[in-house]
Short mmCIF file of C-alpha atoms and ligand atoms in Angstrom, two decimals:
data_model
loop_
_atom_site.label_atom_id
_atom_site.label_comp_id
_atom_site.label_asym_id
_atom_site.label_seq_id
_atom_site.Cartn_x
_atom_site.Cartn_y
_atom_site.Cartn_z
CA MET A 8 63.91 190.32 -128.01
CA LYS A 9 65.24 186.89 -127.08
CA LEU A 10 68.97 186.45 -127.49
CA TRP A 11 68.57 182.69 -128.04
CA LYS A 12 65.62 182.77 -130.43
CA GLY A 13 67.45 181.20 -133.44
CA ARG A 14 66.50 177.59 -132.75
CA PHE A 15 62.89 178.36 -131.89
CA SER A 16 59.90 178.45 -134.20
CA LYS A 17 57.31 179.55 -131.67
CA GLU A 18 57.16 182.43 -129.21
CA ALA A 19 56.96 181.72 -125.48
CA THR A 20 53.57 182.48 -123.96
CA SER A 21 53.55 185.48 -121.69
CA SER A 22 52.87 183.24 -118.69
CA SER A 23 55.86 181.02 -119.48
CA ASP A 24 58.02 184.11 -119.95
CA LEU A 25 56.92 185.37 -116.59
CA PHE A 26 57.51 182.01 -114.93
CA ASN A 27 60.97 181.69 -116.43
CA ALA A 28 62.18 185.21 -115.72
CA SER A 29 64.46 186.15 -112.85
CA ILE A 30 64.72 189.84 -113.70
CA PRO A 31 62.24 190.87 -110.98
CA PHE A 32 64.78 189.76 -108.36
CA ASP A 33 68.17 189.46 -110.05
CA GLN A 34 68.17 193.07 -111.25
CA ARG A 35 69.83 193.95 -107.98
CA MET A 36 73.01 192.42 -109.43
CA TYR A 37 73.18 194.95 -112.29
CA GLU A 38 76.41 196.50 -111.08
CA GLU A 39 78.12 193.14 -110.65
CA ASP A 40 76.96 192.10 -114.12
CA ILE A 41 78.38 195.23 -115.70
CA THR A 42 81.63 194.99 -113.74
CA GLY A 43 82.04 191.40 -114.94
CA SER A 44 81.27 192.30 -118.55
CA ILE A 45 83.73 195.18 -118.53
CA ALA A 46 86.50 192.87 -117.33
CA HIS A 47 85.47 190.23 -119.86
CA ALA A 48 85.53 192.73 -122.77
CA GLY A 49 88.96 193.95 -121.65
CA MET A 50 90.26 190.39 -121.57
CA LEU A 51 88.80 189.60 -125.02
CA ALA A 52 90.65 192.60 -126.49
CA LYS A 53 93.89 191.85 -124.69
CA GLN A 54 93.81 188.34 -126.13
CA GLY A 55 92.98 189.60 -129.62
CA ILE A 56 89.56 187.92 -129.61
CA ILE A 57 87.88 191.27 -130.29
CA THR A 58 89.59 194.51 -131.32
CA GLU A 59 90.70 197.23 -128.93
CA ASP A 60 88.21 199.61 -130.54
CA GLU A 61 85.37 197.18 -130.09
CA ALA A 62 86.27 196.64 -126.45
CA GLU A 63 86.54 200.35 -125.87
CA LEU A 64 83.09 200.98 -127.30
CA ILE A 65 81.57 198.10 -125.30
CA ILE A 66 83.21 199.26 -122.07
CA LYS A 67 82.25 202.88 -122.56
CA THR A 68 78.63 201.96 -123.34
CA LEU A 69 78.41 199.57 -120.39
CA GLY A 70 79.54 202.46 -118.19
CA GLU A 71 76.77 204.63 -119.61
CA ILE A 72 74.22 201.88 -119.09
CA LEU A 73 75.36 201.61 -115.48
CA GLU A 74 74.82 205.33 -114.94
CA ASP A 75 71.42 205.16 -116.59
CA ILE A 76 70.33 202.26 -114.40
CA LYS A 77 71.46 204.13 -111.30
CA ALA A 78 69.55 207.19 -112.46
CA GLY A 79 66.40 205.08 -112.85
CA LYS A 80 66.31 205.69 -116.60
CA ILE A 81 66.14 202.05 -117.62
CA GLU A 82 63.23 199.69 -117.58
CA PHE A 83 64.08 196.02 -117.66
CA THR A 84 61.83 193.61 -119.53
CA ILE A 85 60.48 190.21 -118.57
CA GLU A 86 61.04 189.10 -122.12
CA ALA A 87 64.79 189.48 -121.74
CA GLU A 88 64.50 187.11 -118.77
CA ASP A 89 67.32 188.03 -116.48
CA ILE A 90 69.74 190.83 -115.66
CA HIS A 91 72.43 189.33 -117.88
CA MET A 92 70.35 189.30 -121.05
CA ASN A 93 68.64 192.59 -120.24
CA ILE A 94 71.97 194.38 -120.10
CA GLU A 95 73.29 192.62 -123.17
CA SER A 96 70.12 193.55 -125.10
CA ILE A 97 70.40 197.18 -124.08
CA LEU A 98 74.06 197.19 -125.10
CA THR A 99 73.18 195.78 -128.51
CA GLU A 100 70.33 198.26 -128.95
CA ARG A 101 72.84 201.04 -128.36
CA ILE A 102 75.87 199.89 -130.37
CA GLY A 103 74.49 197.23 -132.72
CA GLN A 104 76.80 194.47 -134.05
CA THR A 105 79.69 195.26 -131.69
CA GLY A 106 77.45 194.67 -128.67
CA LYS A 107 76.79 191.17 -129.96
CA LYS A 108 80.48 190.31 -129.59
CA LEU A 109 80.54 190.71 -125.82
CA HIS A 110 79.24 187.22 -125.14
CA THR A 111 82.12 185.57 -127.06
CA ALA A 112 83.87 182.94 -124.89
CA ARG A 113 81.27 183.27 -122.17
CA SER A 114 78.05 181.56 -121.14
CA ARG A 115 75.33 182.81 -118.87
CA ASN A 116 76.29 179.92 -116.63
CA ASP A 117 79.72 181.26 -115.79
CA GLN A 118 78.37 184.80 -115.98
CA VAL A 119 75.68 184.23 -113.35
CA ALA A 120 78.12 182.34 -111.11
CA LEU A 121 80.46 185.32 -111.36
CA ASP A 122 77.79 187.91 -110.60
CA PHE A 123 76.54 185.92 -107.66
CA ARG A 124 80.01 185.61 -106.16
CA LEU A 125 80.67 189.31 -106.64
CA CYS A 126 77.36 190.06 -105.00
CA LEU A 127 78.07 187.83 -101.99
CA ARG A 128 81.51 189.34 -101.64
CA LYS A 129 79.95 192.79 -101.36
CA GLU A 130 77.24 191.58 -98.98
CA THR A 131 79.82 189.87 -96.78
CA GLY A 132 81.55 193.24 -96.43
CA GLU A 133 78.30 194.92 -95.42
CA VAL A 134 77.44 192.23 -92.89
CA ASP A 135 80.95 192.58 -91.47
CA GLU A 136 80.47 196.30 -90.96
CA LYS A 137 77.21 195.72 -89.11
CA LEU A 138 78.83 193.07 -86.95
CA ALA A 139 81.74 195.38 -86.16
CA GLU A 140 79.27 198.04 -85.05
CA LEU A 141 77.47 195.56 -82.81
CA LEU A 142 80.73 194.37 -81.26
CA LYS A 143 81.76 197.94 -80.55
CA THR A 144 78.45 198.56 -78.78
CA LEU A 145 78.75 195.35 -76.77
CA LYS A 146 82.25 196.28 -75.70
CA GLU A 147 81.14 199.73 -74.57
CA LEU A 148 78.25 198.27 -72.60
CA ALA A 149 80.54 195.70 -71.02
CA GLU A 150 82.94 198.46 -69.99
CA GLN A 151 80.09 200.33 -68.30
CA HIS A 152 78.72 197.30 -66.48
CA GLN A 153 81.76 195.70 -64.91
CA GLU A 154 80.29 196.25 -61.45
CA THR A 155 76.67 195.43 -62.33
CA VAL A 156 75.97 192.22 -60.50
CA MET A 157 73.23 189.91 -61.73
CA PRO A 158 72.19 186.28 -61.47
CA GLY A 159 73.82 183.87 -63.90
CA TYR A 160 71.43 181.11 -64.94
CA THR A 161 71.46 177.50 -65.95
CA HIS A 162 68.12 175.88 -66.86
CA LEU A 163 66.79 179.42 -66.43
CA GLN A 164 67.18 178.87 -62.68
CA ARG A 165 69.41 181.19 -60.69
CA ALA A 166 72.80 179.50 -60.62
CA GLN A 167 75.77 181.70 -59.67
CA PRO A 168 76.22 185.45 -59.50
CA VAL A 169 77.96 187.08 -62.45
CA THR A 170 78.36 190.59 -63.79
CA LEU A 171 76.39 191.98 -66.68
CA ALA A 172 79.70 192.70 -68.39
CA TYR A 173 80.54 188.99 -68.25
CA HIS A 174 77.17 188.08 -69.72
CA LEU A 175 77.57 190.65 -72.52
CA LEU A 176 81.05 189.39 -73.28
CA ALA A 177 79.63 185.92 -73.87
CA TYR A 178 77.63 187.43 -76.73
CA TYR A 179 80.67 189.35 -77.86
CA GLN A 180 82.43 186.03 -78.40
CA MET A 181 79.51 184.60 -80.38
CA PHE A 182 79.31 187.58 -82.71
CA SER A 183 83.02 187.72 -83.17
CA ARG A 184 82.95 184.07 -84.24
CA ASP A 185 80.24 185.09 -86.72
CA ARG A 186 82.62 187.62 -88.16
CA GLU A 187 85.29 184.96 -88.48
CA ARG A 188 82.83 182.61 -90.11
CA PHE A 189 81.81 185.15 -92.75
CA ALA A 190 85.45 186.01 -93.40
CA ASP A 191 86.30 182.35 -93.78
CA GLY A 192 83.43 181.77 -96.21
CA LEU A 193 84.68 184.69 -98.25
CA LYS A 194 87.86 182.75 -99.01
CA ARG A 195 85.82 180.18 -100.90
CA THR A 196 83.49 182.75 -102.45
CA ASN A 197 86.30 184.87 -103.80
CA ARG A 198 87.36 182.48 -106.55
CA LEU A 199 86.75 183.17 -110.22
CA PRO A 200 84.24 181.08 -112.20
CA LEU A 201 84.30 183.27 -115.34
CA GLY A 202 85.90 181.69 -118.38
CA SER A 203 84.40 178.26 -117.74
CA GLY A 204 81.82 178.73 -120.49
CA ALA A 205 78.66 176.67 -120.27
CA LEU A 206 80.38 173.73 -118.57
CA ALA A 207 83.30 172.46 -120.67
CA GLY A 208 85.48 175.52 -121.11
CA THR A 209 85.80 177.50 -124.34
CA THR A 210 87.73 177.23 -127.56
CA TYR A 211 89.23 180.69 -127.22
CA ASN A 212 92.61 181.65 -125.93
CA THR A 213 91.23 183.40 -122.85
CA ASP A 214 93.18 184.63 -119.84
CA ARG A 215 91.38 183.72 -116.65
CA GLU A 216 94.26 184.81 -114.43
CA TYR A 217 93.93 188.29 -115.87
CA LEU A 218 90.17 188.24 -115.17
CA ALA A 219 90.77 187.12 -111.59
CA GLU A 220 93.21 189.91 -111.03
CA LYS A 221 91.00 192.56 -112.64
CA LEU A 222 88.00 191.48 -110.60
CA GLY A 223 89.87 191.10 -107.32
CA PHE A 224 89.53 187.33 -106.97
CA ASP A 225 92.09 185.38 -104.98
CA SER A 226 92.27 182.54 -107.49
CA VAL A 227 90.74 180.90 -110.56
CA LEU A 228 88.39 177.96 -109.99
CA PRO A 229 90.33 175.00 -111.35
CA ASN A 230 87.43 173.00 -112.82
CA GLY A 231 84.91 174.60 -115.16
CA MET A 232 82.16 172.12 -114.47
CA ASP A 233 82.39 172.78 -110.75
CA ALA A 234 82.62 176.52 -111.40
CA VAL A 235 79.19 176.67 -113.05
CA ALA A 236 77.46 174.06 -110.88
CA ASP A 237 78.75 175.01 -107.45
CA ARG A 238 76.67 176.96 -104.96
CA ASP A 239 78.49 175.78 -101.82
CA PHE A 240 79.67 179.31 -101.17
CA ALA A 241 76.06 180.52 -101.09
CA ILE A 242 75.01 177.69 -98.79
CA GLU A 243 77.90 178.50 -96.48
CA PHE A 244 76.87 182.12 -96.51
CA LEU A 245 73.30 181.17 -95.58
CA SER A 246 74.63 178.94 -92.86
CA SER A 247 76.66 181.82 -91.42
CA CYS A 248 73.58 184.04 -91.64
CA SER A 249 71.53 181.40 -89.82
CA ILE A 250 74.05 181.00 -87.02
CA CYS A 251 74.30 184.75 -86.60
CA MET A 252 70.49 185.07 -86.52
CA MET A 253 70.43 182.30 -83.92
CA HIS A 254 72.78 184.35 -81.74
CA LEU A 255 70.62 187.44 -82.18
CA SER A 256 67.57 185.37 -81.38
CA ARG A 257 69.03 184.05 -78.12
CA PHE A 258 69.93 187.55 -77.05
CA CYS A 259 66.47 188.80 -78.03
CA GLU A 260 64.86 186.03 -76.02
CA GLU A 261 66.78 187.30 -72.99
CA LEU A 262 65.82 190.90 -73.63
CA ILE A 263 62.19 189.87 -73.89
CA LEU A 264 62.43 188.06 -70.56
CA TRP A 265 64.50 190.80 -68.95
CA SER A 266 62.03 193.49 -69.92
CA SER A 267 59.10 191.63 -68.34
CA VAL A 268 57.83 192.84 -64.96
CA GLU A 269 58.85 189.45 -63.56
CA PHE A 270 62.54 190.12 -64.31
CA GLY A 271 62.62 193.91 -64.59
CA PHE A 272 66.32 193.88 -65.56
CA VAL A 273 66.09 196.25 -68.52
CA GLU A 274 63.73 198.70 -70.09
CA ILE A 275 63.74 198.88 -73.85
CA ASP A 276 63.68 202.43 -75.14
CA ASP A 277 60.27 203.66 -76.31
CA SER A 278 61.59 204.03 -79.85
CA TYR A 279 62.18 200.28 -80.06
CA ALA A 280 58.96 199.11 -78.42
CA THR A 281 55.30 199.21 -79.34
CA GLY A 282 51.97 199.56 -77.58
CA SER A 283 48.82 197.48 -77.62
CA SER A 284 45.69 198.45 -79.50
CA ILE A 285 43.52 197.42 -76.56
CA MET A 286 45.62 197.33 -73.37
CA PRO A 287 46.73 200.86 -72.59
CA GLN A 288 49.42 199.80 -70.10
CA LYS A 289 51.36 197.59 -72.54
CA LYS A 290 54.85 198.22 -73.80
CA ASN A 291 55.89 195.32 -75.96
CA PRO A 292 59.40 194.34 -77.08
CA ASP A 293 58.26 193.84 -80.69
CA MET A 294 61.66 194.45 -82.32
CA ALA A 295 63.27 191.74 -80.23
CA GLU A 296 60.38 189.37 -80.94
CA LEU A 297 60.58 190.09 -84.65
CA ILE A 298 64.29 189.35 -84.76
CA ARG A 299 63.63 186.10 -82.89
CA GLY A 300 60.91 185.30 -85.43
CA LYS A 301 63.00 186.25 -88.42
CA SER A 302 65.70 183.77 -87.41
CA GLY A 303 63.22 181.05 -88.44
CA ARG A 304 62.83 182.69 -91.80
CA VAL A 305 66.58 182.75 -92.41
CA TYR A 306 66.88 179.06 -91.45
CA GLY A 307 64.17 178.52 -94.07
CA ASP A 308 66.34 180.23 -96.67
CA LEU A 309 69.22 177.89 -95.83
CA MET A 310 66.99 174.82 -96.07
CA ALA A 311 65.56 176.08 -99.36
CA LEU A 312 68.95 176.31 -101.06
CA LEU A 313 70.24 173.04 -99.62
CA THR A 314 67.13 171.36 -100.96
CA VAL A 315 67.35 173.07 -104.36
CA CYS A 316 70.87 171.71 -104.77
CA LYS A 317 70.44 168.22 -103.40
CA GLY A 318 69.34 166.35 -106.53
CA LEU A 319 71.07 168.35 -109.22
CA PRO A 320 73.10 166.47 -111.82
CA MET A 321 76.16 168.23 -113.20
CA ALA A 322 76.42 170.96 -114.35
CA TYR A 323 74.14 174.02 -114.54
CA ASN A 324 70.41 173.42 -114.15
CA LYS A 325 67.77 176.10 -114.15
CA ASP A 326 66.89 175.10 -110.58
CA LEU A 327 69.93 177.17 -109.66
CA GLN A 328 68.05 180.33 -110.51
CA GLU A 329 66.28 179.60 -107.22
CA ASP A 330 69.51 180.41 -105.37
CA LYS A 331 68.98 184.15 -105.42
CA GLU A 332 65.83 184.90 -103.52
CA PRO A 333 66.86 182.96 -100.39
CA ILE A 334 70.21 184.74 -100.37
CA PHE A 335 68.75 188.20 -100.86
CA ASP A 336 66.05 187.54 -98.28
CA ALA A 337 68.52 186.19 -95.73
CA VAL A 338 71.11 188.91 -96.12
CA ASP A 339 68.56 191.73 -96.04
CA THR A 340 66.94 190.20 -92.98
CA LEU A 341 70.28 189.78 -91.24
CA LYS A 342 71.52 193.29 -92.00
CA ASN A 343 68.26 194.85 -90.84
CA SER A 344 68.18 192.73 -87.72
CA LEU A 345 71.78 193.55 -86.82
CA GLY A 346 71.14 197.26 -87.31
CA ILE A 347 67.97 197.40 -85.22
CA PHE A 348 69.44 195.16 -82.55
CA THR A 349 72.51 197.35 -82.11
CA GLU A 350 70.36 200.47 -81.80
CA MET A 351 68.04 198.70 -79.37
CA ILE A 352 70.75 197.59 -76.96
CA SER A 353 72.61 200.86 -77.06
CA THR A 354 69.46 202.76 -76.04
CA MET A 355 67.96 200.39 -73.46
CA THR A 356 68.05 201.21 -69.75
CA VAL A 357 69.77 198.70 -67.51
CA LYS A 358 68.11 198.36 -64.12
CA GLY A 359 71.15 197.42 -62.11
CA GLU A 360 69.36 197.53 -58.73
CA ASN A 361 66.85 194.93 -59.81
CA MET A 362 69.63 192.74 -61.13
CA ALA A 363 71.50 193.03 -57.84
CA LYS A 364 68.35 192.24 -55.87
CA ALA A 365 67.74 189.15 -57.98
CA ALA A 366 71.36 188.13 -57.43
CA LYS A 367 70.88 188.24 -53.66
CA TYR A 368 68.10 185.69 -53.54
CA GLY A 369 68.17 182.27 -55.10
CA TYR A 370 71.01 180.68 -53.06
CA MET A 371 73.50 181.42 -55.79
CA ASN A 372 76.29 181.46 -53.21
CA ALA A 373 75.65 177.80 -52.33
CA THR A 374 78.57 176.61 -54.47
CA ASP A 375 80.81 179.16 -52.77
CA ALA A 376 79.60 177.95 -49.36
CA ALA A 377 80.56 174.42 -50.42
CA ASP A 378 83.95 175.68 -51.64
CA TYR A 379 84.38 177.33 -48.22
CA LEU A 380 84.01 173.93 -46.53
CA VAL A 381 86.40 172.37 -49.05
CA GLY A 382 88.85 175.00 -47.83
CA LYS A 383 88.35 173.61 -44.33
CA GLY A 384 89.43 170.17 -45.47
CA ILE A 385 86.09 168.48 -46.15
CA PRO A 386 85.80 166.52 -49.44
CA PHE A 387 83.68 168.35 -52.07
CA ARG A 388 80.94 165.69 -52.30
CA ASP A 389 80.32 165.89 -48.53
CA CYS A 390 80.29 169.67 -48.68
CA HIS A 391 77.74 169.52 -51.49
CA GLU A 392 75.45 167.46 -49.29
CA ILE A 393 75.88 169.64 -46.20
CA ILE A 394 75.10 172.80 -48.15
CA GLY A 395 72.17 171.11 -49.91
CA LYS A 396 70.61 170.38 -46.51
CA MET A 397 71.38 173.89 -45.37
CA VAL A 398 69.67 175.39 -48.43
CA LEU A 399 66.61 173.25 -47.80
CA TYR A 400 66.54 174.50 -44.22
CA ALA A 401 67.03 178.14 -45.28
CA ILE A 402 64.20 177.89 -47.82
CA GLY A 403 61.98 176.66 -44.98
CA GLU A 404 63.03 179.64 -42.87
CA GLY A 405 62.64 182.09 -45.75
CA LYS A 406 66.24 183.25 -45.34
CA ALA A 407 69.21 183.75 -47.65
CA LEU A 408 72.30 181.70 -46.64
CA GLU A 409 74.10 184.77 -45.39
CA GLU A 410 71.10 185.51 -43.16
CA LEU A 411 71.55 182.30 -41.12
CA THR A 412 72.98 182.77 -37.60
CA MET A 413 76.32 181.31 -36.60
CA ASP A 414 74.51 178.70 -34.49
CA GLU A 415 72.45 177.68 -37.47
CA PHE A 416 75.64 177.33 -39.56
CA LYS A 417 77.29 175.28 -36.82
CA SER A 418 74.34 172.94 -36.66
CA PHE A 419 75.25 171.80 -40.20
CA SER A 420 79.01 171.64 -39.72
CA ASP A 421 81.54 172.52 -37.04
CA ALA A 422 83.85 173.76 -39.77
CA PHE A 423 81.87 176.98 -40.17
CA ASP A 424 83.38 180.14 -38.70
CA GLU A 425 82.61 183.85 -38.71
CA ASP A 426 84.52 184.25 -41.98
CA ILE A 427 81.73 182.35 -43.77
CA TYR A 428 79.73 185.60 -44.03
CA ASP A 429 82.46 187.25 -46.01
CA ALA A 430 83.10 184.19 -48.12
CA ILE A 431 79.54 184.00 -49.36
CA SER A 432 78.74 187.67 -49.89
CA ILE A 433 77.65 188.01 -53.52
CA VAL A 434 80.46 190.38 -54.43
CA ASN A 435 83.03 188.05 -52.91
CA CYS A 436 81.53 185.10 -54.76
CA ILE A 437 82.33 186.96 -57.96
CA LYS A 438 85.74 188.15 -56.80
CA ALA A 439 86.81 184.70 -55.67
CA LYS A 440 86.68 183.13 -59.12
CA LYS A 441 90.24 182.39 -60.13
CA SER A 442 90.07 180.43 -63.38
CA GLU A 443 90.98 182.08 -66.65
CA GLY A 444 87.92 183.47 -68.43
CA SER A 445 85.80 183.66 -65.27
CA THR A 446 83.31 186.27 -64.11
CA SER A 447 85.70 187.77 -61.53
CA PHE A 448 86.03 191.54 -61.84
CA GLU A 449 89.69 191.16 -62.66
CA SER A 450 89.14 188.52 -65.32
CA VAL A 451 86.38 190.54 -66.99
CA LYS A 452 88.64 193.56 -67.06
CA LYS A 453 91.28 191.47 -68.78
CA GLN A 454 88.74 190.00 -71.18
CA ILE A 455 87.75 193.52 -72.22
CA ALA A 456 91.37 194.62 -72.55
CA ASP A 457 92.07 191.59 -74.75
CA LEU A 458 89.36 192.75 -77.17
CA ALA A 459 91.18 196.00 -77.80
CA GLY A 460 92.74 194.88 -81.06
CA GLU A 461 89.50 193.55 -82.57
N1 LIG B 528 68.87 183.62 -114.78
C1 LIG B 528 69.68 182.47 -114.77
C2 LIG B 528 70.03 182.11 -113.32
O1 LIG B 528 69.78 182.89 -112.48
C3 LIG B 528 70.92 182.72 -115.55
C4 LIG B 528 71.60 181.51 -116.08
C5 LIG B 528 70.81 180.88 -117.11
N2 LIG B 528 71.52 179.96 -117.87
C6 LIG B 528 70.89 179.16 -118.70
N3 LIG B 528 71.60 178.39 -119.40
N4 LIG B 528 69.59 179.13 -118.76
O2 LIG B 528 70.53 181.07 -113.03
#
């Protein structure tokens, strides 16, 4: 039965009902809807808008409906359009006239805005838990790999030696900013829209502060028109999801490269890899590739909602029903990706020897060789040129810099001495970094210690 049928003289066709309905996807907000309605009924009674007895009956029945939904005993109907009207219809079926009083001083517009905010608040908490789990895993891995030396890259060319711990801590920082970003978005999500009515407020003596307190909101949205029309909080949420997926995707790209024979830096555990239907030797990093692929899908969700909102006049428009699927898709994708990713990195095998071997070749100590000459009083630009020529020579000879003889060193500059060998050993290149936040063993140790409170 349609709750708004009074003004209509013709039934909707079944195809228009189906097109209009959001129940197939918004039913996942049933708990939020009931929570909101319980608070609303309590407020109506407190303000004398309905009686205490009426509120009690409504609240008790809503509680029963909640249990029945959880137990799978309720079938929603397309005809009742969305979760809000489905629940209201069921309530009225069960308690008759009293059920019809629940929607006093409320519109579906402020109701849906409320449910959606409650839903995002809960989802933000779940994403935060997954991120905390990932950060814990990254920290543990970093602790284990403080001595694991590997090439650091720029332009995907070997650049300077670093430790794996240092590399992992870079990701730690990205994901901890994601956590901050979600927490910051929550501040703007956790504001109460309920009580705004359709757009202009209501004629009843409602108490929105009471509602905010009951429902755990930090404040009441100060303008009713904004309260029903605004989806900024959802766009922000999608933006945070997109950035977080981008971080996962970058890391996955590295794992895909690292698990190739060409790199051979890690081996992904069999449980998180797949085989080929034709090539018996293959072990493919499908999970990492899927996460990389799914980042595109989450960006799509962000673009979808931005585009839905861009031409909307004030206040509520039905276009806004299109806000839910992108959000649900993005948050499910993100939570699944975070979960799988954390399991994948905590079970992978790190091939430290291969990393160390790769760190030895590639002239990654060239900058340190230049710094050595700076230490002997030569201006950095000249040093850069001397070492550049030396690298070119060493490439021709098929030698690493530390494999050149003293005579060969001297032929590029008199300033070279025996201590050059020590200065450009890979481990010393790492040790010698002095700046705050560097890859030196000491700095990485401090970086890990500084995470302790997080
Ligand atoms: N299902 C709708 C949505 O998701 C609920 C709000 C409908 N309000 C209205 N006036 N048609 O946005």
